Amino acid sequence: MPKMVFIETDGTRREVDAPLGLSILEVARRHDIDLEGACEGSLACSTCHVVVAPEWYDLLPDAQEDEEDMLDLAFGLTKTSRLGCQIRMTAELDGLTVKLPGAK
């Protein structure tokens, strides 16, 4: 099963199982990681904002215009920011690393 790494706001690294087809938001919820997702993944907020490690960013599908619009509202936006509800795990993303906003 693919794995992914979350870097929490206090800098703690958590490697977790990330089943194929689940979004980053769904993976976070399965492992009690503090990624809000207030709109339940319907692309109506930016509370599942994550910062993708630069070495992984180019492997992701491009953000669609709706995601980019929501990202404009996100706290701590970076060049590799994405919404966790819009990235689904694939075999190619095994090892994906993301930081929660505010992480060191």
Short mmCIF file of C-alpha atoms in Angstrom, two decimals:
data_model
loop_
_atom_site.label_atom_id
_atom_site.label_comp_id
_atom_site.label_asym_id
_atom_site.label_seq_id
_atom_site.Cartn_x
_atom_site.Cartn_y
_atom_site.Cartn_z
CA MET A 1 0.00 0.00 0.00
CA PRO A 2 1.30 3.49 -0.79
CA LYS A 3 2.51 5.67 2.04
CA MET A 4 2.58 9.41 2.49
CA VAL A 5 4.15 11.75 5.01
CA PHE A 6 2.37 14.59 6.76
CA ILE A 7 4.49 17.24 8.48
CA GLU A 8 2.28 18.67 11.18
CA THR A 9 2.33 22.29 12.33
CA ASP A 10 4.71 21.44 15.20
CA GLY A 11 7.14 19.81 12.76
CA THR A 12 6.20 16.23 13.64
CA ARG A 13 6.55 13.87 10.65
CA ARG A 14 3.87 11.19 10.40
CA GLU A 15 4.18 8.46 7.79
CA VAL A 16 0.81 6.82 7.15
CA ASP A 17 -0.83 4.32 4.82
CA ALA A 18 -2.45 6.12 1.88
CA PRO A 19 -4.80 3.79 -0.03
CA LEU A 20 -4.98 4.25 -3.78
CA GLY A 21 -7.81 6.52 -4.89
CA LEU A 22 -8.25 8.35 -1.59
CA SER A 23 -7.68 12.09 -1.44
CA ILE A 24 -5.07 13.60 0.86
CA LEU A 25 -7.97 14.94 2.94
CA GLU A 26 -9.46 11.44 3.30
CA VAL A 27 -6.06 9.98 4.21
CA ALA A 28 -5.58 12.67 6.87
CA ARG A 29 -8.99 11.94 8.40
CA ARG A 30 -8.30 8.20 8.54
CA HIS A 31 -5.21 8.93 10.63
CA ASP A 32 -6.58 11.75 12.84
CA ILE A 33 -4.35 14.36 11.25
CA ASP A 34 -5.57 17.91 11.81
CA LEU A 35 -6.61 18.85 8.27
CA GLU A 36 -10.03 20.48 8.51
CA GLY A 37 -11.81 20.14 5.17
CA ALA A 38 -14.86 22.13 6.30
CA CYS A 39 -16.68 21.70 2.96
CA GLU A 40 -16.20 17.90 3.04
CA GLY A 41 -14.10 17.99 -0.13
CA SER A 42 -16.65 19.79 -2.32
CA LEU A 43 -14.13 22.47 -3.41
CA ALA A 44 -16.01 25.24 -1.61
CA CYS A 45 -13.32 26.29 0.91
CA SER A 46 -9.56 26.26 1.43
CA THR A 47 -9.39 24.56 4.84
CA CYS A 48 -7.67 21.44 3.45
CA HIS A 49 -4.76 23.51 2.12
CA VAL A 50 -1.43 21.66 2.20
CA VAL A 51 2.06 22.59 1.05
CA VAL A 52 3.43 19.86 -1.18
CA ALA A 53 7.15 19.12 -0.88
CA PRO A 54 8.82 20.65 -3.97
CA GLU A 55 10.20 17.33 -5.20
CA TRP A 56 6.64 15.97 -5.43
CA TYR A 57 4.84 18.99 -6.84
CA ASP A 58 5.53 18.36 -10.54
CA LEU A 59 4.21 14.79 -10.26
CA LEU A 60 0.73 16.08 -9.40
CA PRO A 61 -1.95 16.78 -11.97
CA ASP A 62 -2.33 20.51 -12.60
CA ALA A 63 -4.74 22.40 -10.37
CA GLN A 64 -7.99 23.30 -12.09
CA GLU A 65 -9.26 26.89 -12.10
CA ASP A 66 -11.78 26.24 -9.28
CA GLU A 67 -8.99 24.92 -7.03
CA GLU A 68 -6.77 27.90 -7.85
CA ASP A 69 -9.63 30.26 -6.94
CA MET A 70 -10.05 28.58 -3.54
CA LEU A 71 -6.29 28.54 -2.95
CA ASP A 72 -6.28 32.33 -3.28
CA LEU A 73 -8.16 32.35 0.05
CA ALA A 74 -5.74 30.02 1.84
CA PHE A 75 -3.55 31.04 4.76
CA GLY A 76 0.20 30.68 4.16
CA LEU A 77 -0.03 30.15 0.40
CA THR A 78 3.19 28.98 -1.30
CA LYS A 79 4.29 28.06 -4.84
CA THR A 80 3.58 24.39 -4.05
CA SER A 81 0.25 24.87 -2.25
CA ARG A 82 -2.66 22.60 -3.17
CA LEU A 83 -6.00 21.58 -1.70
CA GLY A 84 -5.88 18.15 -0.11
CA CYS A 85 -9.34 17.27 -1.38
CA GLN A 86 -8.16 17.60 -4.99
CA ILE A 87 -5.16 15.23 -4.91
CA ARG A 88 -5.90 11.51 -5.11
CA MET A 89 -3.32 8.90 -4.22
CA THR A 90 -1.77 6.92 -7.05
CA ALA A 91 1.07 4.41 -7.10
CA GLU A 92 3.30 7.16 -8.53
CA LEU A 93 2.67 9.28 -5.40
CA ASP A 94 3.92 6.60 -2.97
CA GLY A 95 5.99 8.58 -0.44
CA LEU A 96 4.27 11.93 -1.12
CA THR A 97 5.19 14.51 1.53
CA VAL A 98 2.98 17.46 2.48
CA LYS A 99 3.18 20.10 5.21
CA LEU A 100 0.20 21.49 7.03
CA PRO A 101 0.15 25.30 6.84
CA GLY A 102 2.26 26.85 9.56
CA ALA A 103 4.56 23.81 9.70
CA LYS A 104 8.26 24.42 10.17
#
